[in-house]
PDB file of N, CA, C and O in Angstrom, chain B, residues numbered from 101:
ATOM      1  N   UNK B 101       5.850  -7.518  -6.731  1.00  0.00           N
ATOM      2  CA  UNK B 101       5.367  -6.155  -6.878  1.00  0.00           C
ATOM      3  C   UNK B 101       3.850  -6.149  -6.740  1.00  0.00           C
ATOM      4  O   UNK B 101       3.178  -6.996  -7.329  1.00  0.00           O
ATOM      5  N   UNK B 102       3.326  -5.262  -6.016  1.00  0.00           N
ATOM      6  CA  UNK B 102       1.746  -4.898  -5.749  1.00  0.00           C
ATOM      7  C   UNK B 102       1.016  -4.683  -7.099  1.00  0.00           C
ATOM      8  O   UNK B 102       1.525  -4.262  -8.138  1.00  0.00           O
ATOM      9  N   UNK B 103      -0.041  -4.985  -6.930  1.00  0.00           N
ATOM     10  CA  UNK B 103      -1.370  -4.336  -7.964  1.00  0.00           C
ATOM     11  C   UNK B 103      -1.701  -3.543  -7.539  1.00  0.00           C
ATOM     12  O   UNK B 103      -1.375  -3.526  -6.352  1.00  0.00           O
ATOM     13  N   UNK B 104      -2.363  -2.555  -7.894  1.00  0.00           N
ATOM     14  CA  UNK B 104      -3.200  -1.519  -7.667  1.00  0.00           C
ATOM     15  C   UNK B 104      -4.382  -1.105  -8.346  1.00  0.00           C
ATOM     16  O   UNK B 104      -4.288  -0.138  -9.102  1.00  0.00           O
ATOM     17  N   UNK B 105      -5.677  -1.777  -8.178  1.00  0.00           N
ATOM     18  CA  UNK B 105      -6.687  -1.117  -8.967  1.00  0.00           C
ATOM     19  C   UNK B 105      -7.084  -0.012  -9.439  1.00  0.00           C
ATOM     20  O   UNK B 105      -7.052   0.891  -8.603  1.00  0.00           O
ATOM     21  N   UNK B 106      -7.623   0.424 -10.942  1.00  0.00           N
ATOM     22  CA  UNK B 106      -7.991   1.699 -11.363  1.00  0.00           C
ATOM     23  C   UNK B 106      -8.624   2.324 -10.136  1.00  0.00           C
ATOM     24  O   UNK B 106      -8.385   3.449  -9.698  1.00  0.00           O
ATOM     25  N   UNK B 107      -9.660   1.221  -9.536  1.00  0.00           N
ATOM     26  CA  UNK B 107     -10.532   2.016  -8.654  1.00  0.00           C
ATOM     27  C   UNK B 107     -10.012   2.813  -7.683  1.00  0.00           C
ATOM     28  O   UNK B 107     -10.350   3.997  -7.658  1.00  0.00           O
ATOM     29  N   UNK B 108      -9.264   2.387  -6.892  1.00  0.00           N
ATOM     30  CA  UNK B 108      -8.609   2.622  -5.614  1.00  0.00           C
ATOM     31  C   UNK B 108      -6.745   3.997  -5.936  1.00  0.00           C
ATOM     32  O   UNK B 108      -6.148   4.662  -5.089  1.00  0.00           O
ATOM     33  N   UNK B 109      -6.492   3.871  -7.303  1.00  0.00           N
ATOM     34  CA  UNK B 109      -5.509   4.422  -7.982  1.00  0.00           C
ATOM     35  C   UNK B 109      -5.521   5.923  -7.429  1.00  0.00           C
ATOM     36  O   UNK B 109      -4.447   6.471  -7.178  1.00  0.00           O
ATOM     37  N   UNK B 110      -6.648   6.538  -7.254  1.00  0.00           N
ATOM     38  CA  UNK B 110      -6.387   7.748  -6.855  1.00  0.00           C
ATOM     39  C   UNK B 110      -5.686   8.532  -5.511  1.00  0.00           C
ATOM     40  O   UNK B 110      -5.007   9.546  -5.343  1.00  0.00           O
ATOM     41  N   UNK B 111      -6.254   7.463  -4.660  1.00  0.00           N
ATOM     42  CA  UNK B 111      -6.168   7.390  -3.388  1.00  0.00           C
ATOM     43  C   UNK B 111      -4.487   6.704  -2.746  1.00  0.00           C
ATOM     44  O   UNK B 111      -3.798   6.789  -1.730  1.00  0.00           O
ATOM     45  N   UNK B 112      -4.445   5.942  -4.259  1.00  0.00           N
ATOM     46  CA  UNK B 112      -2.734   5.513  -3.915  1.00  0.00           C
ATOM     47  C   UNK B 112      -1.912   6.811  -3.950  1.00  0.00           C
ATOM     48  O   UNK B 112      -1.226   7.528  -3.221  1.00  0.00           O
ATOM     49  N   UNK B 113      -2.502   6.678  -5.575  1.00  0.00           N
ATOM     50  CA  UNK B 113      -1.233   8.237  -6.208  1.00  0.00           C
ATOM     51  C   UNK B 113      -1.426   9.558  -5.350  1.00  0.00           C
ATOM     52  O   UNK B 113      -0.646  10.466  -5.638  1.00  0.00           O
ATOM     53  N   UNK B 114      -2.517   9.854  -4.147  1.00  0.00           N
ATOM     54  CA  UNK B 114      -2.147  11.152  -3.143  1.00  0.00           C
ATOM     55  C   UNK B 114      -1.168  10.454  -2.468  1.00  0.00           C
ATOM     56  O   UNK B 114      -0.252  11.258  -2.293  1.00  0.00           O
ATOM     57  N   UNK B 115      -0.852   9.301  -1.960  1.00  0.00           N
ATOM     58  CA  UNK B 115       0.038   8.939  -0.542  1.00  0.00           C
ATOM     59  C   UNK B 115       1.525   9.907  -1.028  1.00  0.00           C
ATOM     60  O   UNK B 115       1.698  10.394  -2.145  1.00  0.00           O
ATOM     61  N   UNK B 116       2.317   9.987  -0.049  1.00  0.00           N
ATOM     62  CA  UNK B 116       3.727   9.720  -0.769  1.00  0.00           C
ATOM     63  C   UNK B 116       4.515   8.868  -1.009  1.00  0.00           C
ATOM     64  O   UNK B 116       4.385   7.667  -0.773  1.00  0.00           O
ATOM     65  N   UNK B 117       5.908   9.708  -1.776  1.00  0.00           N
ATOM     66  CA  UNK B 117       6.059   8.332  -2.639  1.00  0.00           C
ATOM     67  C   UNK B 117       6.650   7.450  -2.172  1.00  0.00           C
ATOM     68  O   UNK B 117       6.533   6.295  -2.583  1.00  0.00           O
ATOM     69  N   UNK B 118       7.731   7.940  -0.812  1.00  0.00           N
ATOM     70  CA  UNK B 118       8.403   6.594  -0.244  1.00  0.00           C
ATOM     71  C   UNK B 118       7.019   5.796   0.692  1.00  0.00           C
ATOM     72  O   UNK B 118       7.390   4.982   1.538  1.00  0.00           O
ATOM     73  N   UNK B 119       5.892   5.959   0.587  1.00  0.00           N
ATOM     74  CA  UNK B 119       4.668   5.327   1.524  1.00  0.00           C
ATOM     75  C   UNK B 119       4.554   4.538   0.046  1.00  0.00           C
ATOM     76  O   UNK B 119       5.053   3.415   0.116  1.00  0.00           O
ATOM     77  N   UNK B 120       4.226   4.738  -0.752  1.00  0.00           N
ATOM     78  CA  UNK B 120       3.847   4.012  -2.257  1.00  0.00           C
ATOM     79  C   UNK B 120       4.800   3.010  -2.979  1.00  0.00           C
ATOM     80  O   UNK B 120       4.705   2.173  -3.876  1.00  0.00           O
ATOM     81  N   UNK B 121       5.924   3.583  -2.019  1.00  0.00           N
ATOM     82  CA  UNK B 121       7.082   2.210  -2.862  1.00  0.00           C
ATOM     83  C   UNK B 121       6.783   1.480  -1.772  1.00  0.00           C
ATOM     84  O   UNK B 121       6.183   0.438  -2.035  1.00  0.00           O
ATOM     85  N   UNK B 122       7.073   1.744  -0.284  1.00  0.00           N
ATOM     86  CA  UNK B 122       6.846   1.052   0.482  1.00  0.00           C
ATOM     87  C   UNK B 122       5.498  -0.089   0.537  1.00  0.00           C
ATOM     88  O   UNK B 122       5.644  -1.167   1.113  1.00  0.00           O
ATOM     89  N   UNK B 123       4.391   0.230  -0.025  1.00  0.00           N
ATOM     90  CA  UNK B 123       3.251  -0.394  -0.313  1.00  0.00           C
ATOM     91  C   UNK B 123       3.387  -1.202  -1.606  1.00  0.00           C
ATOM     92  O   UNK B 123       2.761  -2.261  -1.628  1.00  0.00           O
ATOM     93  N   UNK B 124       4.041  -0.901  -2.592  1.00  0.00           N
ATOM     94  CA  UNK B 124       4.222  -1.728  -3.791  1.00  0.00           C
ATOM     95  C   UNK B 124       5.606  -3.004  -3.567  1.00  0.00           C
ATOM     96  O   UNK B 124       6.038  -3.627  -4.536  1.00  0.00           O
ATOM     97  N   UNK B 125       5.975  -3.145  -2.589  1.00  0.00           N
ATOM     98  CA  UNK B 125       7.616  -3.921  -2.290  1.00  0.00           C
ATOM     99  C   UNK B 125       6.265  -4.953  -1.242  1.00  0.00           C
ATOM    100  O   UNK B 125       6.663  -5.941  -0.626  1.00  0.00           O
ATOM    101  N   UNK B 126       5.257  -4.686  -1.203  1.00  0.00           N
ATOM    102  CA  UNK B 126       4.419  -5.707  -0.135  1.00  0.00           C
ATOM    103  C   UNK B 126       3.896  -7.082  -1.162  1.00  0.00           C
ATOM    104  O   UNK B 126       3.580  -8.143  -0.625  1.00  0.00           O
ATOM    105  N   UNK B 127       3.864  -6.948  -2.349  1.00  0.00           N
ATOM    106  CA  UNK B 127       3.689  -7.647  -3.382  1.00  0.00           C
ATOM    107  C   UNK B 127       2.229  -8.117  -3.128  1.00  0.00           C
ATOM    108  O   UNK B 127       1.916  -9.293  -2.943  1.00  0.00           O
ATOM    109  N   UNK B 128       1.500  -7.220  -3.140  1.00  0.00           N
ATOM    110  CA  UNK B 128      -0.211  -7.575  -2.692  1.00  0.00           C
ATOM    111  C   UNK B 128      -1.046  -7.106  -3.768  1.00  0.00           C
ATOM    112  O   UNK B 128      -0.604  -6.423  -4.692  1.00  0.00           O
ATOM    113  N   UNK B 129      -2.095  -7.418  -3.672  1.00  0.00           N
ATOM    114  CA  UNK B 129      -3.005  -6.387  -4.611  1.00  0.00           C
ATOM    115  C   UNK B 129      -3.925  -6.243  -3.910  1.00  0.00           C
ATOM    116  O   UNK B 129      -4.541  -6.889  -3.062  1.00  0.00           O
ATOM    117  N   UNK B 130      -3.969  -4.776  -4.620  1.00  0.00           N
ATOM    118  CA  UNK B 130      -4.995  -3.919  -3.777  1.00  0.00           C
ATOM    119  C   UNK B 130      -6.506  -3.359  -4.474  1.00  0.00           C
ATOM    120  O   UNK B 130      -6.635  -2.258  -5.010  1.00  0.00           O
ATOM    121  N   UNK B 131      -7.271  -4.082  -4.370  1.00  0.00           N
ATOM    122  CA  UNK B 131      -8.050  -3.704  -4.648  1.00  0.00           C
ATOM    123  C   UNK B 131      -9.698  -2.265  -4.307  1.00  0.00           C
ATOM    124  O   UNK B 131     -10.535  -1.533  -4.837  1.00  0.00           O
ATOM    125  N   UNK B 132      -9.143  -2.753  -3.086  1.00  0.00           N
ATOM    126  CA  UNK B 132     -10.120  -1.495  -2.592  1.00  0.00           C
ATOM    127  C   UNK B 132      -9.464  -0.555  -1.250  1.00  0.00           C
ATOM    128  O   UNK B 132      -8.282  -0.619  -0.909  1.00  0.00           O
ATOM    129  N   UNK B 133     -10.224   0.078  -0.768  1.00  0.00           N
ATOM    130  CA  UNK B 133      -9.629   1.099   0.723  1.00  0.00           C
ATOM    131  C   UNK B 133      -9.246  -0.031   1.636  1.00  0.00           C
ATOM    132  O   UNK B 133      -8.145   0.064   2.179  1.00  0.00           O
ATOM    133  N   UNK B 134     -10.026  -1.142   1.902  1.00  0.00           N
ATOM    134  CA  UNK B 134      -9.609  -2.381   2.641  1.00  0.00           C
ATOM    135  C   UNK B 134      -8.173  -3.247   2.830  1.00  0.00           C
ATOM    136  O   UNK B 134      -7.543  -3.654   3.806  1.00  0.00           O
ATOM    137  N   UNK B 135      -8.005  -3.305   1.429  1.00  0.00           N
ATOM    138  CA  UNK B 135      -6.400  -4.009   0.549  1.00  0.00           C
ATOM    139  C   UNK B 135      -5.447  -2.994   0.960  1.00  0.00           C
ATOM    140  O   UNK B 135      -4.393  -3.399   1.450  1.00  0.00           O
ATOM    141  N   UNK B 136      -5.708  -1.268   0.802  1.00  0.00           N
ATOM    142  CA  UNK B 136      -4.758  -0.376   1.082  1.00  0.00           C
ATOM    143  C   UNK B 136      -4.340  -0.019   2.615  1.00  0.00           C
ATOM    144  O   UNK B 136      -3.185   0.368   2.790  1.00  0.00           O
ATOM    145  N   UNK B 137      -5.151  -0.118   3.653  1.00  0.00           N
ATOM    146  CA  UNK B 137      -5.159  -0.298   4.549  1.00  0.00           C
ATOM    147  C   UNK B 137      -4.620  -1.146   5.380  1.00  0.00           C
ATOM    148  O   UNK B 137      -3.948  -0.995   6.400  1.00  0.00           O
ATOM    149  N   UNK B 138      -5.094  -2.277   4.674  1.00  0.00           N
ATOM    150  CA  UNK B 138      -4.184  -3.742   5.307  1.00  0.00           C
ATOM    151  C   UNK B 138      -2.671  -3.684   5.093  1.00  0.00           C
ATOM    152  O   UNK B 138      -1.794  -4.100   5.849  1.00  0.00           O
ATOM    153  N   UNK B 139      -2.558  -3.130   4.004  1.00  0.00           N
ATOM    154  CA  UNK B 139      -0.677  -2.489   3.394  1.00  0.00           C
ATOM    155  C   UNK B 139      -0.188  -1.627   4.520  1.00  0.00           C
ATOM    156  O   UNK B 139       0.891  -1.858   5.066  1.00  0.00           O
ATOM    157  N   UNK B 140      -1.014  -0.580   4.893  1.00  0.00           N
ATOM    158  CA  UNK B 140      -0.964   0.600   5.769  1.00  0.00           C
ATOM    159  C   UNK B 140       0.361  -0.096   6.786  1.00  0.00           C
ATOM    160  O   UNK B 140       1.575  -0.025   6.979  1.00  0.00           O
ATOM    161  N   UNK B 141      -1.180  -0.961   7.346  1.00  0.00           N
ATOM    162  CA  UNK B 141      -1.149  -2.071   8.826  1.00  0.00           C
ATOM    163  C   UNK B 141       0.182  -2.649   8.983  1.00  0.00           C
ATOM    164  O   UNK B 141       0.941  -2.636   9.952  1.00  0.00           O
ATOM    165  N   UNK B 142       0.334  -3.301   7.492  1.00  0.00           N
ATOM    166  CA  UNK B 142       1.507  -4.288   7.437  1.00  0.00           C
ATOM    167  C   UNK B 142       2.918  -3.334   8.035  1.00  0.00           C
ATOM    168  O   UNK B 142       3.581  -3.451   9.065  1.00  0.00           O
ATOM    169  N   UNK B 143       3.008  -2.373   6.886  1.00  0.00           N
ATOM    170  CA  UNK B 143       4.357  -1.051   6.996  1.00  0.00           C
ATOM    171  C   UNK B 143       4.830  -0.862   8.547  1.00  0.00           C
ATOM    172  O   UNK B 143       5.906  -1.122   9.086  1.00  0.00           O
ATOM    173  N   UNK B 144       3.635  -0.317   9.054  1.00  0.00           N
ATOM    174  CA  UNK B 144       3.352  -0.095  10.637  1.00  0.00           C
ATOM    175  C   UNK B 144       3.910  -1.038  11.486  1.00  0.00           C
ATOM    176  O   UNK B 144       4.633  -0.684  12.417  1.00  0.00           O
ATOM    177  N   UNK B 145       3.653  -2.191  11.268  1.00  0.00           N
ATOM    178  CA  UNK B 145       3.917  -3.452  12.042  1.00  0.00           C
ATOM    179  C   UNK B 145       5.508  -3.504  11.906  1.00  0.00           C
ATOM    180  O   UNK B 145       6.387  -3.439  12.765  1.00  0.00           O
ATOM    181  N   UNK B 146       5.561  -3.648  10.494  1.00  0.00           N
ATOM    182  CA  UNK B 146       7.231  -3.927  10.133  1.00  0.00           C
ATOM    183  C   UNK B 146       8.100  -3.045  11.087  1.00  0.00           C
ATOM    184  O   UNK B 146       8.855  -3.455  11.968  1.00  0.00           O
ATOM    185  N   UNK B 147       7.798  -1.539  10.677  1.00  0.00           N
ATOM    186  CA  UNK B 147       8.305  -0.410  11.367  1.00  0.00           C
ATOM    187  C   UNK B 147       8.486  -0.581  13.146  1.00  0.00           C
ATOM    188  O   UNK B 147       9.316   0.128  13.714  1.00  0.00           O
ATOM    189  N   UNK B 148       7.869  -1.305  13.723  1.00  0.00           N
ATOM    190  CA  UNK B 148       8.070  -1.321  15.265  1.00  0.00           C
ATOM    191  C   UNK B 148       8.500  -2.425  15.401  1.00  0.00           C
ATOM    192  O   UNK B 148       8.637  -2.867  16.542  1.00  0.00           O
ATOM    193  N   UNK B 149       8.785  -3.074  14.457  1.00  0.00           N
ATOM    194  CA  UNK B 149       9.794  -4.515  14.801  1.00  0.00           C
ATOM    195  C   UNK B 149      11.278  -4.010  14.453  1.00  0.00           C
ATOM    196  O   UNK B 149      12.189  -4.831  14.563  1.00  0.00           O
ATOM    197  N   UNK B 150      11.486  -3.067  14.155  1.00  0.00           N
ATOM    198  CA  UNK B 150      12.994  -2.733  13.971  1.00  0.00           C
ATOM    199  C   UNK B 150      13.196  -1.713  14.644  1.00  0.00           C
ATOM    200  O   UNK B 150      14.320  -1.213  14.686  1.00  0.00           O
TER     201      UNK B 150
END
């Protein structure tokens, strides 16, 4: 399961929520716009391999 920093928390909790489970099942932590992004990237990637 993902981390999610206080800092960056706000910016999680606008996404939606199947984008936010989808980002928390990446088992990463996220510390800044950088960490959330790279999650973004990952989803994206997954998504055009199937």
């Amino acid at each position: 399961m993902s981390t999610v920093a206080p800092s960056i928390r706000d910016k999680f909790d606008s996404m939606p929520p199947e984008l936010q489970q989808a980002v928390l099942q990446l088992d990463a932590k996220i510390e800044n716009v950088s960490d959330l992004m790279s999650c973004l990237e990952r989803i994206i990637a997954q998504g055009e391999k199937e």
